[in-house]
CSV table of C-alpha atoms and ligand atoms in Angstrom, one decimal:
chain,number,residue,atom,x,y,z
D,27,UNK,CA,10.1,5.8,22.9
D,28,UNK,CA,6.6,4.4,23.2
D,29,UNK,CA,4.2,4.6,20.3
D,30,UNK,CA,0.4,4.3,20.9
D,31,UNK,CA,-0.1,5.2,17.2
D,32,UNK,CA,-1.9,3.5,14.4
D,33,UNK,CA,1.0,3.1,12.0
D,34,UNK,CA,3.9,2.9,12.2
D,35,UNK,CA,3.5,1.1,15.5
D,36,UNK,CA,5.9,-0.5,18.0
D,37,UNK,CA,7.7,-3.2,16.0
D,38,UNK,CA,8.7,-6.7,17.2
D,39,UNK,CA,12.4,-7.6,17.8
D,40,UNK,CA,12.3,-10.2,15.0
D,41,UNK,CA,11.3,-7.5,12.5
D,42,UNK,CA,13.9,-5.0,13.7
D,43,UNK,CA,16.6,-7.7,13.5
D,44,UNK,CA,15.6,-8.8,10.0
D,45,UNK,CA,15.5,-5.2,8.8
D,46,UNK,CA,19.2,-4.8,9.5
D,47,UNK,CA,20.2,-7.5,7.0
D,48,UNK,CA,21.4,-7.3,3.4
D,49,UNK,CA,18.5,-7.7,1.1
D,50,UNK,CA,18.5,-10.6,-1.4
D,51,UNK,CA,17.8,-10.3,-5.1
D,52,UNK,CA,14.2,-11.0,-5.8
D,53,UNK,CA,13.8,-12.5,-9.3
D,54,UNK,CA,14.7,-16.0,-7.9
D,55,UNK,CA,12.9,-19.2,-7.1
D,56,UNK,CA,13.4,-18.7,-3.4
D,57,UNK,CA,11.7,-15.3,-3.4
D,58,UNK,CA,8.8,-16.6,-5.5
D,59,UNK,CA,8.3,-19.6,-3.2
D,60,UNK,CA,8.1,-17.2,-0.2
D,61,UNK,CA,5.6,-15.0,-2.0
D,62,UNK,CA,3.4,-17.9,-2.9
D,63,UNK,CA,3.6,-19.0,0.8
D,64,UNK,CA,2.6,-15.5,2.0
D,65,UNK,CA,-0.3,-15.5,-0.4
D,66,UNK,CA,-1.5,-18.9,1.0
D,67,UNK,CA,-1.2,-17.8,4.7
D,68,UNK,CA,-2.8,-14.5,4.0
D,69,UNK,CA,-5.8,-16.2,2.4
D,70,UNK,CA,-6.2,-18.5,5.4
D,71,UNK,CA,-6.1,-15.6,7.8
D,72,UNK,CA,-8.7,-13.7,5.8
D,73,UNK,CA,-11.1,-16.6,5.2
D,74,UNK,CA,-10.6,-16.0,1.5
D,75,UNK,CA,-11.7,-18.5,-1.1
D,76,UNK,CA,-8.9,-20.6,-2.6
D,77,UNK,CA,-9.4,-19.0,-6.0
D,78,UNK,CA,-9.1,-15.5,-4.6
D,79,UNK,CA,-6.3,-13.3,-6.0
D,80,UNK,CA,-3.7,-11.3,-4.0
D,81,UNK,CA,-1.8,-8.2,-5.2
D,82,UNK,CA,1.3,-7.1,-3.2
D,83,UNK,CA,1.7,-3.5,-4.0
D,84,UNK,CA,4.7,-1.3,-3.0
D,85,UNK,CA,2.6,1.6,-1.9
D,86,UNK,CA,1.0,3.0,1.2
D,87,UNK,CA,-2.5,2.0,2.1
D,88,UNK,CA,-4.0,4.8,0.0
D,89,UNK,CA,-2.3,3.3,-3.1
D,90,UNK,CA,-4.2,0.0,-2.5
D,91,UNK,CA,-7.5,1.9,-1.9
D,92,UNK,CA,-7.0,3.7,-5.3
D,93,UNK,CA,-6.0,0.4,-7.0
D,94,UNK,CA,-9.1,-1.4,-5.7
D,95,UNK,CA,-11.5,1.4,-6.6
D,96,UNK,CA,-10.1,2.3,-10.0
D,97,UNK,CA,-9.5,-1.2,-11.2
D,98,UNK,CA,-13.0,-2.4,-10.2
D,99,UNK,CA,-15.3,0.5,-10.9
D,100,UNK,CA,-15.9,2.9,-13.8
D,101,UNK,CA,-18.0,5.9,-14.7
D,102,UNK,CA,-20.8,3.5,-15.6
D,103,UNK,CA,-21.1,2.4,-11.9
D,104,UNK,CA,-22.9,4.0,-9.0
D,105,UNK,CA,-21.2,3.5,-5.7
D,106,UNK,CA,-22.3,4.0,-2.1
D,107,UNK,CA,-19.6,5.2,0.4
D,108,UNK,CA,-19.9,5.2,4.2
D,109,UNK,CA,-18.4,8.5,5.2
D,110,UNK,CA,-17.8,8.8,8.9
D,111,UNK,CA,-14.4,10.5,8.9
D,112,UNK,CA,-11.3,11.1,7.0
D,113,UNK,CA,-10.8,7.7,5.5
D,114,UNK,CA,-14.4,7.6,4.1
D,115,UNK,CA,-13.8,11.0,2.6
D,116,UNK,CA,-10.6,9.6,1.0
D,117,UNK,CA,-12.7,6.9,-0.8
D,118,UNK,CA,-14.9,9.7,-2.1
D,119,UNK,CA,-11.9,11.8,-3.3
D,120,UNK,CA,-10.6,8.7,-5.1
D,121,UNK,CA,-13.9,8.3,-6.9
D,122,UNK,CA,-13.9,12.0,-7.8
D,123,UNK,CA,-10.5,11.7,-9.4
D,124,UNK,CA,-11.6,8.6,-11.4
D,125,UNK,CA,-15.1,10.0,-12.3
D,126,UNK,CA,-16.9,7.2,-10.5
D,127,UNK,CA,-20.4,8.4,-9.5
D,128,UNK,CA,-21.3,7.9,-5.8
D,129,UNK,CA,-23.7,8.8,-3.0
D,130,UNK,CA,-22.6,8.7,0.6
D,131,UNK,CA,-24.0,7.8,3.9
D,132,UNK,CA,-22.7,10.8,5.9
D,133,UNK,CA,-22.3,10.3,9.6
D,134,UNK,CA,-21.9,13.2,12.0
D,135,UNK,CA,-19.0,12.9,14.5
D,136,UNK,CA,-20.3,10.6,17.3
D,137,UNK,CA,-23.1,9.1,15.2
D,138,UNK,CA,-23.3,5.3,15.0
D,139,UNK,CA,-23.9,3.7,11.6
D,140,UNK,CA,-27.3,1.9,12.0
D,141,UNK,CA,-29.5,-0.1,9.6
D,142,UNK,CA,-31.9,2.8,9.5
D,143,UNK,CA,-29.3,5.0,7.9
D,144,UNK,CA,-28.8,2.4,5.2
D,145,UNK,CA,-32.5,1.8,4.4
D,146,UNK,CA,-32.9,5.1,2.5
D,147,UNK,CA,-30.3,3.8,0.0
D,148,UNK,CA,-32.2,0.6,-0.9
D,149,UNK,CA,-33.2,-0.2,-4.5
D,150,UNK,CA,-31.2,2.6,-6.1
D,151,UNK,CA,-29.1,0.4,-8.3
D,152,UNK,CA,-25.7,0.7,-6.6
D,153,UNK,CA,-23.0,-1.7,-7.9
D,154,UNK,CA,-20.7,-1.5,-4.8
D,155,UNK,CA,-20.3,-0.3,-1.3
D,156,UNK,CA,-17.0,1.2,-0.1
D,157,UNK,CA,-16.3,1.2,3.6
D,158,UNK,CA,-13.4,1.6,6.0
D,159,UNK,CA,-14.6,-1.1,8.4
D,160,UNK,CA,-12.7,0.7,11.2
D,161,UNK,CA,-12.9,4.4,10.4
D,162,UNK,CA,-9.5,5.0,12.0
D,163,UNK,CA,-10.0,8.7,12.3
D,164,UNK,CA,-12.7,8.2,14.9
D,165,UNK,CA,-12.1,4.5,15.8
D,166,UNK,CA,-15.7,3.6,15.0
D,167,UNK,CA,-16.0,-0.1,14.0
D,168,UNK,CA,-18.9,-0.5,11.6
D,169,UNK,CA,-21.1,-3.6,11.9
D,170,UNK,CA,-19.8,-5.9,9.2
D,171,UNK,CA,-22.9,-8.1,9.4
D,172,UNK,CA,-25.2,-5.1,8.8
D,173,UNK,CA,-23.2,-4.1,5.7
D,174,UNK,CA,-22.8,-7.6,4.5
D,175,UNK,CA,-26.5,-8.3,4.7
D,176,UNK,CA,-27.3,-5.0,3.0
D,177,UNK,CA,-24.9,-5.7,0.1
D,178,UNK,CA,-26.1,-9.3,-0.3
D,179,UNK,CA,-29.8,-8.3,-0.5
D,180,UNK,CA,-29.0,-5.4,-2.9
D,181,UNK,CA,-26.7,-7.5,-5.1
D,182,UNK,CA,-23.8,-5.0,-4.4
D,183,UNK,CA,-20.1,-5.8,-4.3
D,184,UNK,CA,-18.6,-5.1,-0.8
D,185,UNK,CA,-15.2,-3.5,-0.9
D,186,UNK,CA,-13.7,-3.2,2.6
D,187,UNK,CA,-10.7,-1.1,3.7
D,188,UNK,CA,-9.6,-3.2,6.7
D,189,UNK,CA,-6.2,-1.5,7.0
D,190,UNK,CA,-6.5,-0.8,10.7
D,191,UNK,CA,-8.9,-3.6,11.5
D,192,UNK,CA,-7.0,-6.6,10.2
D,193,UNK,CA,-5.7,-8.7,13.1
D,194,UNK,CA,-7.6,-6.5,15.5
D,195,UNK,CA,-11.3,-7.2,14.7
D,196,UNK,CA,-13.1,-10.3,13.5
D,197,UNK,CA,-13.5,-10.4,9.7
D,198,UNK,CA,-13.8,-13.2,7.3
D,199,UNK,CA,-14.1,-12.7,3.5
D,200,UNK,CA,-16.3,-15.7,2.7
D,201,UNK,CA,-18.5,-15.5,5.8
D,202,UNK,CA,-19.0,-11.8,5.4
D,203,UNK,CA,-19.4,-11.8,1.6
D,204,UNK,CA,-16.4,-9.4,1.2
D,205,UNK,CA,-15.4,-9.1,-2.5
D,206,UNK,CA,-12.3,-7.1,-2.0
D,207,UNK,CA,-10.2,-6.4,1.1
D,208,UNK,CA,-7.5,-3.8,1.5
D,209,UNK,CA,-4.6,-4.2,3.9
D,210,UNK,CA,-1.3,-2.4,4.7
D,211,UNK,CA,2.0,-3.3,6.4
D,212,UNK,CA,2.3,-0.6,9.0
D,213,UNK,CA,-0.8,-1.3,11.1
D,214,UNK,CA,-1.3,-4.4,13.1
D,215,UNK,CA,1.2,-6.3,11.0
D,216,UNK,CA,3.7,-4.0,12.7
D,217,UNK,CA,6.0,-3.7,9.8
D,218,UNK,CA,7.6,-0.8,8.0
D,219,UNK,CA,5.2,1.2,5.8
D,220,UNK,CA,5.5,0.3,2.1
D,221,UNK,CA,3.6,-2.8,1.3
D,222,UNK,CA,-0.2,-2.8,0.8
D,223,UNK,CA,-2.3,-5.7,-0.4
D,224,UNK,CA,-5.6,-6.0,-2.3
D,225,UNK,CA,-7.2,-9.4,-2.0
D,226,UNK,CA,-10.2,-10.1,-4.3
D,227,UNK,CA,-12.8,-12.8,-4.5
D,228,UNK,CA,-13.1,-14.8,-7.8
D,229,UNK,CA,-16.2,-12.8,-8.6
D,230,UNK,CA,-14.4,-9.5,-8.2
D,231,UNK,CA,-11.5,-10.8,-10.2
D,232,UNK,CA,-13.7,-11.5,-13.1
D,233,UNK,CA,-14.8,-7.9,-13.1
D,234,UNK,CA,-11.3,-6.5,-12.7
D,235,UNK,CA,-10.1,-8.6,-15.7
D,236,UNK,CA,-12.8,-7.0,-17.9
D,237,UNK,CA,-12.1,-3.4,-16.9
D,238,UNK,CA,-9.1,-1.6,-18.5
D,239,UNK,CA,-6.9,-0.2,-15.7
D,240,UNK,CA,-6.7,3.6,-15.7
D,241,UNK,CA,-3.2,3.3,-14.2
D,242,UNK,CA,0.1,1.8,-15.4
D,243,UNK,CA,1.7,1.2,-12.0
D,244,UNK,CA,-1.5,0.3,-10.2
D,245,UNK,CA,-2.9,-2.1,-12.8
D,246,UNK,CA,-4.1,-4.9,-10.5
D,247,UNK,CA,-4.5,-7.5,-13.1
D,248,UNK,CA,-0.7,-7.2,-13.8
D,249,UNK,CA,0.0,-7.9,-10.2
D,250,UNK,CA,-2.4,-10.9,-10.0
D,251,UNK,CA,-0.9,-12.5,-13.1
D,252,UNK,CA,2.7,-12.1,-11.9
D,253,UNK,CA,1.7,-13.4,-8.4
D,254,UNK,CA,0.6,-16.7,-10.0
D,255,UNK,CA,4.4,-17.4,-10.1
D,256,UNK,CA,5.2,-15.5,-6.9
D,257,UNK,CA,6.5,-12.3,-8.5
D,258,UNK,CA,5.6,-8.6,-8.8
D,259,UNK,CA,5.6,-6.5,-12.0
D,260,UNK,CA,8.1,-4.0,-10.5
D,261,UNK,CA,10.8,-4.0,-7.8
D,262,UNK,CA,8.9,-4.4,-4.5
D,263,UNK,CA,9.8,-3.4,-1.0
D,264,UNK,CA,11.8,-6.6,-0.7
D,265,UNK,CA,12.7,-6.3,2.9
D,266,UNK,CA,9.1,-5.6,4.0
D,267,UNK,CA,7.9,-8.6,2.0
D,268,UNK,CA,10.4,-10.8,3.9
D,269,UNK,CA,9.2,-9.4,7.2
D,270,UNK,CA,5.6,-9.8,6.1
D,271,UNK,CA,6.2,-13.5,5.5
D,272,UNK,CA,7.6,-14.0,9.0
D,273,UNK,CA,4.8,-12.0,10.6
D,274,UNK,CA,2.1,-13.9,8.8
D,275,UNK,CA,3.6,-17.1,10.1
D,276,UNK,CA,3.9,-15.6,13.6
D,277,UNK,CA,0.2,-14.7,13.6
D,278,UNK,CA,-0.9,-18.0,12.2
D,279,UNK,CA,1.1,-20.1,14.7
D,280,UNK,CA,-0.3,-18.0,17.6
D,281,UNK,CA,-3.8,-18.3,16.2
D,282,UNK,CA,-5.8,-15.5,14.6
D,283,UNK,CA,-8.5,-15.6,17.3
D,284,UNK,CA,-5.9,-15.4,20.0
D,285,UNK,CA,-4.2,-12.5,18.3
D,286,UNK,CA,-7.5,-10.6,18.1
D,287,UNK,CA,-8.4,-11.4,21.7
D,288,UNK,CA,-5.1,-10.2,23.0
D,289,UNK,CA,-5.6,-6.9,21.2
D,290,UNK,CA,-9.2,-6.7,22.5
D,291,UNK,CA,-7.8,-7.3,26.0
D,292,UNK,CA,-5.3,-4.5,25.7
D,293,UNK,CA,-8.1,-2.2,24.4
D,294,UNK,CA,-10.3,-3.0,27.4
D,295,UNK,CA,-7.5,-2.6,29.8
D,296,UNK,CA,-6.8,0.9,28.6
D,297,UNK,CA,-10.5,1.8,28.3
D,298,UNK,CA,-11.2,0.8,31.9
D,299,UNK,CA,-8.1,2.7,33.2
D,300,UNK,CA,-9.0,5.8,31.1
D,301,UNK,CA,-12.5,5.9,32.5
D,302,UNK,CA,-11.1,5.5,36.0
D,303,UNK,CA,-9.0,8.6,35.6
D,304,UNK,CA,-11.9,10.5,34.2
D,305,UNK,CA,-11.2,10.5,30.5
D,306,UNK,CA,-14.2,10.4,28.2
D,307,UNK,CA,-14.5,7.8,25.4
D,308,UNK,CA,-17.3,8.2,22.8
D,309,UNK,CA,-20.1,5.7,23.0
D,310,UNK,CA,-20.2,4.4,19.4
D,311,UNK,CA,-19.0,0.9,18.7
D,312,UNK,CA,-15.2,0.8,18.8
D,313,UNK,CA,-12.5,-1.2,16.9
D,314,UNK,CA,-10.1,-3.1,19.1
D,315,UNK,CA,-7.3,-1.3,17.2
D,316,UNK,CA,-7.7,2.1,18.7
D,317,UNK,CA,-9.5,4.1,21.4
D,318,UNK,CA,-10.6,7.7,20.8
D,319,UNK,CA,-10.5,10.0,23.8
D,320,UNK,CA,-12.4,13.2,23.9
D,321,UNK,CA,-10.8,16.4,25.2
D,322,UNK,CA,-12.3,19.8,25.9
D,323,UNK,CA,-10.2,21.8,23.4
D,324,UNK,CA,-6.8,20.8,24.9
D,325,UNK,CA,-6.0,17.6,22.9
D,326,UNK,CA,-3.0,19.3,21.2
D,327,UNK,CA,-1.5,20.3,24.6
D,328,UNK,CA,-2.0,16.8,26.0
D,329,UNK,CA,-0.4,15.3,22.9
D,330,UNK,CA,2.6,17.6,23.2
D,331,UNK,CA,3.0,17.0,27.0
D,332,UNK,CA,3.0,13.2,26.3
D,333,UNK,CA,5.6,13.7,23.6
D,334,UNK,CA,7.9,15.5,26.2
D,335,UNK,CA,7.5,12.4,28.3
D,336,UNK,CA,8.6,10.0,25.5
D,337,UNK,CA,5.1,8.9,24.6
D,338,UNK,CA,3.4,9.4,21.3
D,339,UNK,CA,-0.4,8.9,20.9
D,340,UNK,CA,-2.2,9.6,17.7
D,341,UNK,CA,-3.4,13.2,17.1
D,342,UNK,CA,-6.4,14.0,15.0
D,343,UNK,CA,-6.7,16.3,12.1
D,344,UNK,CA,-9.2,18.9,10.9
D,345,UNK,CA,-12.2,19.8,13.1
D,346,UNK,CA,-11.2,17.1,15.6
D,347,UNK,CA,-7.6,18.4,16.2
D,348,UNK,CA,-8.2,19.9,19.6
D,349,UNK,CA,-11.0,17.5,20.6
D,350,UNK,CA,-9.8,14.0,20.0
D,351,UNK,CA,-6.7,11.9,20.6
D,352,UNK,CA,-6.5,8.3,19.6
D,353,UNK,CA,-4.7,5.6,21.5
D,354,UNK,CA,-3.6,2.6,19.5
D,355,UNK,CA,-3.6,-1.0,20.7
D,356,UNK,CA,-1.8,-2.6,17.7
D,357,UNK,CA,1.9,-3.4,17.6
D,358,UNK,CA,4.3,-4.6,20.2
D,359,UNK,CA,2.5,-3.3,23.4
D,360,UNK,CA,1.6,-4.8,26.7
D,361,UNK,CA,-0.4,-3.8,29.8
D,362,UNK,CA,2.7,-2.3,31.5
D,363,UNK,CA,2.9,0.2,28.6
D,364,UNK,CA,-0.7,1.3,29.3
D,365,UNK,CA,0.1,1.6,33.0
D,366,UNK,CA,2.8,4.1,32.1
D,367,UNK,CA,0.6,6.0,29.6
D,368,UNK,CA,-2.3,6.2,32.1
D,369,UNK,CA,0.0,7.4,34.9
D,370,UNK,CA,1.3,10.2,32.7
D,371,UNK,CA,-2.1,11.1,31.4
D,372,UNK,CA,-3.4,11.4,34.9
D,373,UNK,CA,-0.6,13.7,35.8
D,374,UNK,CA,-1.2,15.9,32.8
D,375,UNK,CA,-4.9,16.3,33.1
D,376,UNK,CA,-5.0,16.1,37.0
Q,423,PLP,C1,-3.8,3.9,7.8
Q,423,PLP,C2,-5.1,3.7,7.0
Q,423,PLP,C3,-5.0,3.9,5.6
Q,423,PLP,C4,-3.7,4.1,4.8
Q,423,PLP,O1,-3.2,5.3,4.9
Q,423,PLP,P1,-1.7,5.5,4.2
Q,423,PLP,O2,-1.2,6.7,4.9
Q,423,PLP,O3,-1.9,5.7,2.8
Q,423,PLP,O4,-0.9,4.2,4.5
Q,423,PLP,C5,-6.2,3.7,4.9
Q,423,PLP,N1,-7.3,3.4,5.5
Q,423,PLP,C6,-7.4,3.3,6.8
Q,423,PLP,C7,-8.7,3.0,7.4
Q,423,PLP,C8,-6.3,3.4,7.6
Q,423,PLP,O5,-6.4,3.3,9.0
């Protein structure tokens, strides 16, 4: 089985081995020490200020998106959302549920987010920008510097869903003025689904503390306070948190820059090979995490033919179902995996 998906992805042998072990009990000093250590490594990898807060939620990524939005913003705010695909729409749907007013920068499929598109939204009193920095449904990587400059000059908070971008693209909370960042275990961290994290700057924490949470389970302040002693309010996905600690150390000892450049190298390797066999890749800026490939109405057939050959790429939903497949570059993959994928793809389309 070979997965070129964006989560779950191919896992590392260390993770698979650990996942077969008996879980420990977690209300212990050892578990707390591990959680405080995970917090410290995570903050270093994110370029987060020391006084930032980290919540480890047992939820899929969407749970962390909802926690970040609903604990930070209220019906008195006005929010701007970049909607260039399914994950941008998800932010809008979360705001709808929580009665948080918003406007959106709506991008057509294939359209690049530019500074010109943002200009129209200046001076309108928005309190925050919500963006999925890699809109995983299309693979477009938005320009963090563009968004960061816009938010700084407008005095807006910048809330970034970096679920598919973390460890694949260059991001730094302090440098990029990111107030809140949202992560999840099943993307480049290559773990089981189940743990998602919200990391917030001291400024965002001050705001969260003042706003009553609309949710019992997703009350972020509760998680932040318990994490001060390395604990979570409720039983977490204990095994995934153990694997997370190992993975954070693996990434840190390799070096974040090296991890990102290895992913970037795999992405270019696939992209060159794909163009060589005549596949078409959209021309908007791409995340290193995933490559979108355009098809002429037969994406579903190609997806199924690959599945018959033991290969799973990432299908698309909605309007893009028959037009777009996505090939992931995160997880335990190497150039030889792409050689196999490209050979099979060439046979299928040839
Ligand atoms: C994977 C992903 C999510 C999380 O989706 P879940 O299915 O809830 O884990 C959120 N945002 C982006 C950009 C993603 O790629």
